[in-house]
Structure formats: C-alpha cells, structure tokens
PDB file of N, CA, C and O in Angstrom:
ATOM      1  N   UNK A   6     133.348 122.440 116.919  1.00  0.00           N
ATOM      2  CA  UNK A   6     133.013 122.372 118.318  1.00  0.00           C
ATOM      3  C   UNK A   6     133.517 121.039 118.865  1.00  0.00           C
ATOM      4  O   UNK A   6     133.337 119.994 118.257  1.00  0.00           O
ATOM      5  N   UNK A   7     134.163 121.074 120.031  1.00  0.00           N
ATOM      6  CA  UNK A   7     134.670 119.859 120.666  1.00  0.00           C
ATOM      7  C   UNK A   7     134.203 119.849 122.119  1.00  0.00           C
ATOM      8  O   UNK A   7     134.345 120.842 122.823  1.00  0.00           O
ATOM      9  N   UNK A   8     133.635 118.736 122.542  1.00  0.00           N
ATOM     10  CA  UNK A   8     133.281 118.532 123.941  1.00  0.00           C
ATOM     11  C   UNK A   8     134.038 117.305 124.428  1.00  0.00           C
ATOM     12  O   UNK A   8     134.080 116.291 123.743  1.00  0.00           O
ATOM     13  N   UNK A   9     134.619 117.383 125.621  1.00  0.00           N
ATOM     14  CA  UNK A   9     135.400 116.279 126.167  1.00  0.00           C
ATOM     15  C   UNK A   9     134.895 115.913 127.549  1.00  0.00           C
ATOM     16  O   UNK A   9     134.472 116.777 128.311  1.00  0.00           O
ATOM     17  N   UNK A  10     134.961 114.614 127.879  1.00  0.00           N
ATOM     18  CA  UNK A  10     134.630 114.171 129.219  1.00  0.00           C
ATOM     19  C   UNK A  10     135.301 112.840 129.495  1.00  0.00           C
ATOM     20  O   UNK A  10     135.623 112.084 128.593  1.00  0.00           O
ATOM     21  N   UNK A  11     135.544 112.562 130.779  1.00  0.00           N
ATOM     22  CA  UNK A  11     136.176 111.315 131.163  1.00  0.00           C
ATOM     23  C   UNK A  11     135.089 110.319 131.538  1.00  0.00           C
ATOM     24  O   UNK A  11     134.260 110.590 132.391  1.00  0.00           O
ATOM     25  N   UNK A  12     135.089 109.185 130.875  1.00  0.00           N
ATOM     26  CA  UNK A  12     134.180 108.093 131.212  1.00  0.00           C
ATOM     27  C   UNK A  12     134.915 107.181 132.197  1.00  0.00           C
ATOM     28  O   UNK A  12     135.914 107.578 132.772  1.00  0.00           O
ATOM     29  N   UNK A  13     134.480 105.940 132.345  1.00  0.00           N
ATOM     30  CA  UNK A  13     135.085 105.049 133.334  1.00  0.00           C
ATOM     31  C   UNK A  13     136.590 104.853 133.136  1.00  0.00           C
ATOM     32  O   UNK A  13     137.380 105.177 133.997  1.00  0.00           O
ATOM     33  N   UNK A  14     137.001 104.279 132.010  1.00  0.00           N
ATOM     34  CA  UNK A  14     138.419 103.998 131.786  1.00  0.00           C
ATOM     35  C   UNK A  14     138.944 104.652 130.519  1.00  0.00           C
ATOM     36  O   UNK A  14     139.986 104.255 130.010  1.00  0.00           O
ATOM     37  N   UNK A  15     138.247 105.629 130.011  1.00  0.00           N
ATOM     38  CA  UNK A  15     138.697 106.283 128.794  1.00  0.00           C
ATOM     39  C   UNK A  15     138.207 107.722 128.746  1.00  0.00           C
ATOM     40  O   UNK A  15     137.382 108.151 129.540  1.00  0.00           O
ATOM     41  N   UNK A  16     138.771 108.452 127.808  1.00  0.00           N
ATOM     42  CA  UNK A  16     138.422 109.836 127.551  1.00  0.00           C
ATOM     43  C   UNK A  16     137.545 109.856 126.310  1.00  0.00           C
ATOM     44  O   UNK A  16     137.888 109.267 125.298  1.00  0.00           O
ATOM     45  N   UNK A  17     136.420 110.521 126.352  1.00  0.00           N
ATOM     46  CA  UNK A  17     135.513 110.576 125.208  1.00  0.00           C
ATOM     47  C   UNK A  17     135.396 112.009 124.716  1.00  0.00           C
ATOM     48  O   UNK A  17     135.211 112.928 125.495  1.00  0.00           O
ATOM     49  N   UNK A  18     135.556 112.183 123.411  1.00  0.00           N
ATOM     50  CA  UNK A  18     135.383 113.492 122.800  1.00  0.00           C
ATOM     51  C   UNK A  18     134.294 113.425 121.737  1.00  0.00           C
ATOM     52  O   UNK A  18     134.221 112.458 120.983  1.00  0.00           O
ATOM     53  N   UNK A  19     133.490 114.450 121.718  1.00  0.00           N
ATOM     54  CA  UNK A  19     132.453 114.618 120.699  1.00  0.00           C
ATOM     55  C   UNK A  19     132.890 115.781 119.818  1.00  0.00           C
ATOM     56  O   UNK A  19     133.085 116.887 120.301  1.00  0.00           O
ATOM     57  N   UNK A  20     133.081 115.502 118.543  1.00  0.00           N
ATOM     58  CA  UNK A  20     133.501 116.520 117.582  1.00  0.00           C
ATOM     59  C   UNK A  20     132.349 116.813 116.634  1.00  0.00           C
ATOM     60  O   UNK A  20     131.710 115.896 116.115  1.00  0.00           O
ATOM     61  N   UNK A  21     132.112 118.088 116.373  1.00  0.00           N
ATOM     62  CA  UNK A  21     131.196 118.515 115.319  1.00  0.00           C
ATOM     63  C   UNK A  21     132.037 119.263 114.301  1.00  0.00           C
ATOM     64  O   UNK A  21     132.669 120.271 114.625  1.00  0.00           O
ATOM     65  N   UNK A  22     132.077 118.736 113.095  1.00  0.00           N
ATOM     66  CA  UNK A  22     132.892 119.320 112.027  1.00  0.00           C
ATOM     67  C   UNK A  22     131.954 119.924 110.991  1.00  0.00           C
ATOM     68  O   UNK A  22     131.058 119.244 110.477  1.00  0.00           O
ATOM     69  N   UNK A  23     132.171 121.187 110.677  1.00  0.00           N
ATOM     70  CA  UNK A  23     131.337 121.902 109.718  1.00  0.00           C
ATOM     71  C   UNK A  23     132.148 122.174 108.463  1.00  0.00           C
ATOM     72  O   UNK A  23     133.284 122.631 108.541  1.00  0.00           O
ATOM     73  N   UNK A  24     131.561 121.877 107.308  1.00  0.00           N
ATOM     74  CA  UNK A  24     132.236 122.071 106.021  1.00  0.00           C
ATOM     75  C   UNK A  24     131.298 122.758 105.048  1.00  0.00           C
ATOM     76  O   UNK A  24     130.104 122.494 105.023  1.00  0.00           O
ATOM     77  N   UNK A  25     131.885 123.611 104.224  1.00  0.00           N
ATOM     78  CA  UNK A  25     131.131 124.233 103.145  1.00  0.00           C
ATOM     79  C   UNK A  25     131.800 123.806 101.850  1.00  0.00           C
ATOM     80  O   UNK A  25     132.842 124.333 101.473  1.00  0.00           O
ATOM     81  N   UNK A  26     131.247 122.793 101.200  1.00  0.00           N
ATOM     82  CA  UNK A  26     131.853 122.234  99.998  1.00  0.00           C
ATOM     83  C   UNK A  26     130.977 122.394  98.781  1.00  0.00           C
ATOM     84  O   UNK A  26     130.008 123.164  98.774  1.00  0.00           O
ATOM     85  N   UNK A  27     131.295 121.643  97.764  1.00  0.00           N
ATOM     86  CA  UNK A  27     130.559 121.727  96.503  1.00  0.00           C
ATOM     87  C   UNK A  27     129.105 121.287  96.638  1.00  0.00           C
ATOM     88  O   UNK A  27     128.248 121.700  95.863  1.00  0.00           O
ATOM     89  N   UNK A  28     128.825 120.454  97.644  1.00  0.00           N
ATOM     90  CA  UNK A  28     127.454 119.991  97.887  1.00  0.00           C
ATOM     91  C   UNK A  28     126.721 120.865  98.895  1.00  0.00           C
ATOM     92  O   UNK A  28     125.632 120.518  99.342  1.00  0.00           O
ATOM     93  N   UNK A  29     127.324 121.980  99.270  1.00  0.00           N
ATOM     94  CA  UNK A  29     126.701 122.874 100.235  1.00  0.00           C
ATOM     95  C   UNK A  29     127.246 122.656 101.631  1.00  0.00           C
ATOM     96  O   UNK A  29     128.259 122.009 101.837  1.00  0.00           O
ATOM     97  N   UNK A  30     126.545 123.197 102.597  1.00  0.00           N
ATOM     98  CA  UNK A  30     126.958 123.144 103.990  1.00  0.00           C
ATOM     99  C   UNK A  30     126.698 121.765 104.564  1.00  0.00           C
ATOM    100  O   UNK A  30     125.611 121.219 104.415  1.00  0.00           O
ATOM    101  N   UNK A  31     127.715 121.173 105.234  1.00  0.00           N
ATOM    102  CA  UNK A  31     127.579 119.849 105.836  1.00  0.00           C
ATOM    103  C   UNK A  31     128.085 119.866 107.272  1.00  0.00           C
ATOM    104  O   UNK A  31     129.022 120.600 107.594  1.00  0.00           O
ATOM    105  N   UNK A  32     127.477 119.047 108.118  1.00  0.00           N
ATOM    106  CA  UNK A  32     127.907 118.885 109.509  1.00  0.00           C
ATOM    107  C   UNK A  32     128.090 117.396 109.772  1.00  0.00           C
ATOM    108  O   UNK A  32     127.217 116.592 109.488  1.00  0.00           O
ATOM    109  N   UNK A  33     129.265 117.033 110.295  1.00  0.00           N
ATOM    110  CA  UNK A  33     129.547 115.658 110.675  1.00  0.00           C
ATOM    111  C   UNK A  33     129.776 115.610 112.171  1.00  0.00           C
ATOM    112  O   UNK A  33     130.497 116.444 112.731  1.00  0.00           O
ATOM    113  N   UNK A  34     129.166 114.631 112.838  1.00  0.00           N
ATOM    114  CA  UNK A  34     129.381 114.407 114.259  1.00  0.00           C
ATOM    115  C   UNK A  34     130.242 113.163 114.427  1.00  0.00           C
ATOM    116  O   UNK A  34     129.946 112.115 113.858  1.00  0.00           O
ATOM    117  N   UNK A  35     131.316 113.283 115.204  1.00  0.00           N
ATOM    118  CA  UNK A  35     132.265 112.196 115.401  1.00  0.00           C
ATOM    119  C   UNK A  35     132.453 111.980 116.896  1.00  0.00           C
ATOM    120  O   UNK A  35     132.587 112.935 117.655  1.00  0.00           O
ATOM    121  N   UNK A  36     132.482 110.709 117.311  1.00  0.00           N
ATOM    122  CA  UNK A  36     132.758 110.360 118.702  1.00  0.00           C
ATOM    123  C   UNK A  36     134.100 109.637 118.735  1.00  0.00           C
ATOM    124  O   UNK A  36     134.302 108.656 118.019  1.00  0.00           O
ATOM    125  N   UNK A  37     135.027 110.141 119.559  1.00  0.00           N
ATOM    126  CA  UNK A  37     136.346 109.530 119.713  1.00  0.00           C
ATOM    127  C   UNK A  37     136.483 109.015 121.136  1.00  0.00           C
ATOM    128  O   UNK A  37     136.390 109.801 122.084  1.00  0.00           O
ATOM    129  N   UNK A  38     136.689 107.712 121.288  1.00  0.00           N
ATOM    130  CA  UNK A  38     136.968 107.122 122.593  1.00  0.00           C
ATOM    131  C   UNK A  38     138.454 106.855 122.685  1.00  0.00           C
ATOM    132  O   UNK A  38     139.020 106.172 121.824  1.00  0.00           O
ATOM    133  N   UNK A  39     139.092 107.390 123.689  1.00  0.00           N
ATOM    134  CA  UNK A  39     140.534 107.269 123.855  1.00  0.00           C
ATOM    135  C   UNK A  39     140.829 106.616 125.197  1.00  0.00           C
ATOM    136  O   UNK A  39     140.418 107.121 126.232  1.00  0.00           O
ATOM    137  N   UNK A  40     141.536 105.511 125.167  1.00  0.00           N
ATOM    138  CA  UNK A  40     141.947 104.862 126.403  1.00  0.00           C
ATOM    139  C   UNK A  40     143.143 105.604 126.979  1.00  0.00           C
ATOM    140  O   UNK A  40     143.956 106.144 126.239  1.00  0.00           O
ATOM    141  N   UNK A  41     143.248 105.635 128.283  1.00  0.00           N
ATOM    142  CA  UNK A  41     144.268 106.419 128.951  1.00  0.00           C
ATOM    143  C   UNK A  41     145.370 105.486 129.477  1.00  0.00           C
ATOM    144  O   UNK A  41     145.106 104.583 130.264  1.00  0.00           O
ATOM    145  N   UNK A  42     146.606 105.694 128.988  1.00  0.00           N
ATOM    146  CA  UNK A  42     147.771 104.909 129.392  1.00  0.00           C
ATOM    147  C   UNK A  42     148.889 105.861 129.781  1.00  0.00           C
ATOM    148  O   UNK A  42     148.978 106.968 129.261  1.00  0.00           O
ATOM    149  N   UNK A  43     149.800 105.398 130.626  1.00  0.00           N
ATOM    150  CA  UNK A  43     150.994 106.194 130.888  1.00  0.00           C
ATOM    151  C   UNK A  43     151.843 106.165 129.619  1.00  0.00           C
ATOM    152  O   UNK A  43     151.848 105.166 128.893  1.00  0.00           O
ATOM    153  N   UNK A  44     152.582 107.252 129.328  1.00  0.00           N
ATOM    154  CA  UNK A  44     153.401 107.274 128.106  1.00  0.00           C
ATOM    155  C   UNK A  44     154.396 106.125 128.028  1.00  0.00           C
ATOM    156  O   UNK A  44     154.559 105.513 126.974  1.00  0.00           O
ATOM    157  N   UNK A  45     155.061 105.800 129.131  1.00  0.00           N
ATOM    158  CA  UNK A  45     156.068 104.732 129.078  1.00  0.00           C
ATOM    159  C   UNK A  45     155.423 103.372 128.828  1.00  0.00           C
ATOM    160  O   UNK A  45     155.950 102.557 128.065  1.00  0.00           O
ATOM    161  N   UNK A  46     154.273 103.103 129.428  1.00  0.00           N
ATOM    162  CA  UNK A  46     153.564 101.841 129.209  1.00  0.00           C
ATOM    163  C   UNK A  46     153.097 101.727 127.760  1.00  0.00           C
ATOM    164  O   UNK A  46     153.216 100.678 127.133  1.00  0.00           O
ATOM    165  N   UNK A  47     152.603 102.815 127.209  1.00  0.00           N
ATOM    166  CA  UNK A  47     152.126 102.811 125.824  1.00  0.00           C
ATOM    167  C   UNK A  47     153.271 102.561 124.845  1.00  0.00           C
ATOM    168  O   UNK A  47     153.158 101.727 123.947  1.00  0.00           O
ATOM    169  N   UNK A  48     154.393 103.260 125.019  1.00  0.00           N
ATOM    170  CA  UNK A  48     155.554 103.073 124.133  1.00  0.00           C
ATOM    171  C   UNK A  48     156.050 101.634 124.206  1.00  0.00           C
ATOM    172  O   UNK A  48     156.326 101.001 123.183  1.00  0.00           O
ATOM    173  N   UNK A  49     156.137 101.093 125.413  1.00  0.00           N
ATOM    174  CA  UNK A  49     156.589  99.705 125.594  1.00  0.00           C
ATOM    175  C   UNK A  49     155.652  98.724 124.901  1.00  0.00           C
ATOM    176  O   UNK A  49     156.097  97.805 124.193  1.00  0.00           O
ATOM    177  N   UNK A  50     154.345  98.908 125.059  1.00  0.00           N
ATOM    178  CA  UNK A  50     153.368  98.011 124.430  1.00  0.00           C
ATOM    179  C   UNK A  50     153.433  98.110 122.913  1.00  0.00           C
ATOM    180  O   UNK A  50     153.349  97.095 122.210  1.00  0.00           O
ATOM    181  N   UNK A  51     153.605  99.299 122.383  1.00  0.00           N
ATOM    182  CA  UNK A  51     153.715  99.472 120.926  1.00  0.00           C
ATOM    183  C   UNK A  51     154.959  98.753 120.395  1.00  0.00           C
ATOM    184  O   UNK A  51     154.896  98.044 119.392  1.00  0.00           O
ATOM    185  N   UNK A  52     156.080  98.934 121.046  1.00  0.00           N
ATOM    186  CA  UNK A  52     157.322  98.303 120.599  1.00  0.00           C
ATOM    187  C   UNK A  52     157.240  96.780 120.694  1.00  0.00           C
ATOM    188  O   UNK A  52     157.715  96.078 119.800  1.00  0.00           O
ATOM    189  N   UNK A  53     156.638  96.261 121.751  1.00  0.00           N
ATOM    190  CA  UNK A  53     156.517  94.811 121.917  1.00  0.00           C
ATOM    191  C   UNK A  53     155.616  94.188 120.862  1.00  0.00           C
ATOM    192  O   UNK A  53     155.765  93.010 120.550  1.00  0.00           O
ATOM    193  N   UNK A  54     154.693  94.950 120.322  1.00  0.00           N
ATOM    194  CA  UNK A  54     153.780  94.410 119.311  1.00  0.00           C
ATOM    195  C   UNK A  54     154.199  94.780 117.890  1.00  0.00           C
ATOM    196  O   UNK A  54     153.432  94.600 116.948  1.00  0.00           O
ATOM    197  N   UNK A  55     155.437  95.278 117.734  1.00  0.00           N
ATOM    198  CA  UNK A  55     155.988  95.494 116.405  1.00  0.00           C
ATOM    199  C   UNK A  55     155.675  96.833 115.770  1.00  0.00           C
ATOM    200  O   UNK A  55     155.696  96.955 114.544  1.00  0.00           O
ATOM    201  N   UNK A  56     155.408  97.862 116.566  1.00  0.00           N
ATOM    202  CA  UNK A  56     155.149  99.193 116.014  1.00  0.00           C
ATOM    203  C   UNK A  56     156.334 100.113 116.259  1.00  0.00           C
ATOM    204  O   UNK A  56     157.016 100.027 117.280  1.00  0.00           O
ATOM    205  N   UNK A  57     156.564 101.001 115.315  1.00  0.00           N
ATOM    206  CA  UNK A  57     157.581 102.032 115.438  1.00  0.00           C
ATOM    207  C   UNK A  57     156.863 103.376 115.489  1.00  0.00           C
ATOM    208  O   UNK A  57     155.970 103.649 114.682  1.00  0.00           O
ATOM    209  N   UNK A  58     157.252 104.226 116.434  1.00  0.00           N
ATOM    210  CA  UNK A  58     156.661 105.563 116.530  1.00  0.00           C
ATOM    211  C   UNK A  58     157.312 106.446 115.482  1.00  0.00           C
ATOM    212  O   UNK A  58     158.525 106.636 115.485  1.00  0.00           O
ATOM    213  N   UNK A  59     156.517 106.956 114.570  1.00  0.00           N
ATOM    214  CA  UNK A  59     157.025 107.772 113.465  1.00  0.00           C
ATOM    215  C   UNK A  59     156.952 109.271 113.768  1.00  0.00           C
ATOM    216  O   UNK A  59     157.827 110.025 113.378  1.00  0.00           O
ATOM    217  N   UNK A  60     155.877 109.692 114.425  1.00  0.00           N
ATOM    218  CA  UNK A  60     155.683 111.106 114.733  1.00  0.00           C
ATOM    219  C   UNK A  60     154.948 111.232 116.068  1.00  0.00           C
ATOM    220  O   UNK A  60     154.193 110.339 116.435  1.00  0.00           O
ATOM    221  N   UNK A  61     155.178 112.338 116.761  1.00  0.00           N
ATOM    222  CA  UNK A  61     154.497 112.619 118.020  1.00  0.00           C
ATOM    223  C   UNK A  61     153.967 114.041 117.981  1.00  0.00           C
ATOM    224  O   UNK A  61     154.691 114.967 117.606  1.00  0.00           O
ATOM    225  N   UNK A  62     152.692 114.202 118.360  1.00  0.00           N
ATOM    226  CA  UNK A  62     152.054 115.513 118.373  1.00  0.00           C
ATOM    227  C   UNK A  62     151.460 115.796 119.747  1.00  0.00           C
ATOM    228  O   UNK A  62     151.213 114.887 120.531  1.00  0.00           O
ATOM    229  N   UNK A  63     151.181 117.051 120.001  1.00  0.00           N
ATOM    230  CA  UNK A  63     150.613 117.469 121.274  1.00  0.00           C
ATOM    231  C   UNK A  63     149.104 117.531 121.288  1.00  0.00           C
ATOM    232  O   UNK A  63     148.509 117.778 122.334  1.00  0.00           O
ATOM    233  N   UNK A  64     148.469 117.309 120.138  1.00  0.00           N
ATOM    234  CA  UNK A  64     147.007 117.280 120.059  1.00  0.00           C
ATOM    235  C   UNK A  64     146.580 116.661 118.738  1.00  0.00           C
ATOM    236  O   UNK A  64     147.416 116.316 117.908  1.00  0.00           O
ATOM    237  N   UNK A  65     145.273 116.533 118.560  1.00  0.00           N
ATOM    238  CA  UNK A  65     144.744 115.912 117.333  1.00  0.00           C
ATOM    239  C   UNK A  65     144.799 116.839 116.123  1.00  0.00           C
ATOM    240  O   UNK A  65     144.490 116.421 115.015  1.00  0.00           O
ATOM    241  N   UNK A  66     145.211 118.081 116.318  1.00  0.00           N
ATOM    242  CA  UNK A  66     145.323 119.032 115.215  1.00  0.00           C
ATOM    243  C   UNK A  66     146.733 119.069 114.639  1.00  0.00           C
ATOM    244  O   UNK A  66     147.007 119.806 113.701  1.00  0.00           O
ATOM    245  N   UNK A  67     147.659 118.277 115.210  1.00  0.00           N
ATOM    246  CA  UNK A  67     149.016 118.196 114.680  1.00  0.00           C
ATOM    247  C   UNK A  67     149.977 119.221 115.244  1.00  0.00           C
ATOM    248  O   UNK A  67     151.058 119.420 114.688  1.00  0.00           O
ATOM    249  N   UNK A  68     149.620 119.866 116.344  1.00  0.00           N
ATOM    250  CA  UNK A  68     150.544 120.817 116.964  1.00  0.00           C
ATOM    251  C   UNK A  68     151.686 120.071 117.639  1.00  0.00           C
ATOM    252  O   UNK A  68     151.525 118.932 118.069  1.00  0.00           O
ATOM    253  N   UNK A  69     152.854 120.711 117.749  1.00  0.00           N
ATOM    254  CA  UNK A  69     154.017 120.039 118.328  1.00  0.00           C
ATOM    255  C   UNK A  69     153.772 119.579 119.762  1.00  0.00           C
ATOM    256  O   UNK A  69     153.054 120.235 120.525  1.00  0.00           O
ATOM    257  N   UNK A  70     154.389 118.456 120.115  1.00  0.00           N
ATOM    258  CA  UNK A  70     154.291 117.950 121.477  1.00  0.00           C
ATOM    259  C   UNK A  70     155.332 118.646 122.339  1.00  0.00           C
ATOM    260  O   UNK A  70     156.489 118.778 121.956  1.00  0.00           O
ATOM    261  N   UNK A  71     154.913 119.095 123.519  1.00  0.00           N
ATOM    262  CA  UNK A  71     155.811 119.712 124.500  1.00  0.00           C
ATOM    263  C   UNK A  71     155.595 118.994 125.829  1.00  0.00           C
ATOM    264  O   UNK A  71     154.486 119.010 126.367  1.00  0.00           O
ATOM    265  N   UNK A  72     156.641 118.370 126.341  1.00  0.00           N
ATOM    266  CA  UNK A  72     156.544 117.577 127.572  1.00  0.00           C
ATOM    267  C   UNK A  72     155.936 118.364 128.730  1.00  0.00           C
ATOM    268  O   UNK A  72     155.214 117.815 129.553  1.00  0.00           O
ATOM    269  N   UNK A  73     156.198 119.657 128.803  1.00  0.00           N
ATOM    270  CA  UNK A  73     155.716 120.481 129.915  1.00  0.00           C
ATOM    271  C   UNK A  73     154.377 121.158 129.658  1.00  0.00           C
ATOM    272  O   UNK A  73     153.714 121.574 130.604  1.00  0.00           O
ATOM    273  N   UNK A  74     153.983 121.299 128.401  1.00  0.00           N
ATOM    274  CA  UNK A  74     152.785 122.072 128.073  1.00  0.00           C
ATOM    275  C   UNK A  74     151.627 121.248 127.498  1.00  0.00           C
ATOM    276  O   UNK A  74     150.470 121.596 127.702  1.00  0.00           O
ATOM    277  N   UNK A  75     151.921 120.193 126.772  1.00  0.00           N
ATOM    278  CA  UNK A  75     150.872 119.419 126.091  1.00  0.00           C
ATOM    279  C   UNK A  75     150.107 118.564 127.084  1.00  0.00           C
ATOM    280  O   UNK A  75     150.699 117.888 127.923  1.00  0.00           O
ATOM    281  N   UNK A  76     148.789 118.594 126.996  1.00  0.00           N
ATOM    282  CA  UNK A  76     147.969 117.751 127.882  1.00  0.00           C
ATOM    283  C   UNK A  76     147.600 116.441 127.212  1.00  0.00           C
ATOM    284  O   UNK A  76     146.973 115.579 127.786  1.00  0.00           O
ATOM    285  N   UNK A  77     148.039 116.268 125.976  1.00  0.00           N
ATOM    286  CA  UNK A  77     147.777 115.036 125.228  1.00  0.00           C
ATOM    287  C   UNK A  77     149.036 114.688 124.439  1.00  0.00           C
ATOM    288  O   UNK A  77     149.795 115.557 124.063  1.00  0.00           O
ATOM    289  N   UNK A  78     149.206 113.393 124.170  1.00  0.00           N
ATOM    290  CA  UNK A  78     150.304 112.915 123.337  1.00  0.00           C
ATOM    291  C   UNK A  78     149.689 112.050 122.256  1.00  0.00           C
ATOM    292  O   UNK A  78     149.086 111.018 122.550  1.00  0.00           O
ATOM    293  N   UNK A  79     149.842 112.453 121.006  1.00  0.00           N
ATOM    294  CA  UNK A  79     149.304 111.705 119.868  1.00  0.00           C
ATOM    295  C   UNK A  79     150.484 111.067 119.145  1.00  0.00           C
ATOM    296  O   UNK A  79     151.400 111.764 118.714  1.00  0.00           O
ATOM    297  N   UNK A  80     150.450 109.733 119.042  1.00  0.00           N
ATOM    298  CA  UNK A  80     151.537 109.003 118.411  1.00  0.00           C
ATOM    299  C   UNK A  80     151.076 108.465 117.052  1.00  0.00           C
ATOM    300  O   UNK A  80     150.041 107.803 116.959  1.00  0.00           O
ATOM    301  N   UNK A  81     151.844 108.744 116.031  1.00  0.00           N
ATOM    302  CA  UNK A  81     151.617 108.182 114.699  1.00  0.00           C
ATOM    303  C   UNK A  81     152.596 107.024 114.567  1.00  0.00           C
ATOM    304  O   UNK A  81     153.808 107.213 114.654  1.00  0.00           O
ATOM    305  N   UNK A  82     152.076 105.814 114.389  1.00  0.00           N
ATOM    306  CA  UNK A  82     152.911 104.607 114.410  1.00  0.00           C
ATOM    307  C   UNK A  82     152.801 103.840 113.099  1.00  0.00           C
ATOM    308  O   UNK A  82     151.820 103.976 112.367  1.00  0.00           O
ATOM    309  N   UNK A  83     153.806 103.009 112.847  1.00  0.00           N
ATOM    310  CA  UNK A  83     153.825 102.132 111.683  1.00  0.00           C
ATOM    311  C   UNK A  83     154.208 100.740 112.137  1.00  0.00           C
ATOM    312  O   UNK A  83     155.159 100.566 112.910  1.00  0.00           O
ATOM    313  N   UNK A  84     153.478  99.757 111.653  1.00  0.00           N
ATOM    314  CA  UNK A  84     153.785  98.352 111.954  1.00  0.00           C
ATOM    315  C   UNK A  84     155.047  97.962 111.200  1.00  0.00           C
ATOM    316  O   UNK A  84     155.129  98.132 109.980  1.00  0.00           O
ATOM    317  N   UNK A  85     156.043  97.442 111.916  1.00  0.00           N
ATOM    318  CA  UNK A  85     157.319  97.108 111.289  1.00  0.00           C
ATOM    319  C   UNK A  85     157.540  95.611 111.179  1.00  0.00           C
ATOM    320  O   UNK A  85     158.413  95.173 110.444  1.00  0.00           O
ATOM    321  N   UNK A  86     156.809  94.827 111.939  1.00  0.00           N
ATOM    322  CA  UNK A  86     156.982  93.365 111.848  1.00  0.00           C
ATOM    323  C   UNK A  86     155.663  92.655 112.004  1.00  0.00           C
ATOM    324  O   UNK A  86     154.663  93.211 112.281  1.00  0.00           O
TER     325      UNK A  86
END
C-alpha cells in the first residue's frame, strides 16, 4: 500500500510493505520524504558535487523512465570525485 501527499516543499510517501518469510508474516511501515527539483537543476547540482548519473527510472519500482509518461524521475548516482 502506498499513500502520497505534497507537504510544504517536498513530496511525502507512506509505504506499507508486507512480507511472508521464514519468521512468518511481517509488515514494515516506511516514510519517504522527497524534495522536488526541476530535472535540469538536479542534474546540474549532482554534476557540480561530483556525482555521475548511472541509471534513470520512472518510479521507485525500477520501471523505465519515459519523458512523456513518467510522473517521477529516479536517478541512481555514483560519487566520482
């Protein structure tokens, strides 16, 4: 289950993750706070601070990013300097 809402300067998501493992049924609650930046500003800031963008996804589940369809851009980065 995922609930999303916009707070003052960021996007907040509440995730409930359910697992059935060797220890039985488990539920984890996770809160994700995401700051909202324009894509060009974010890329510029990452590059200026020594990060390289390694992968780009259209959501937190790893689906492909589509400029026209994706409502989110998830960047996987690596520090290079």
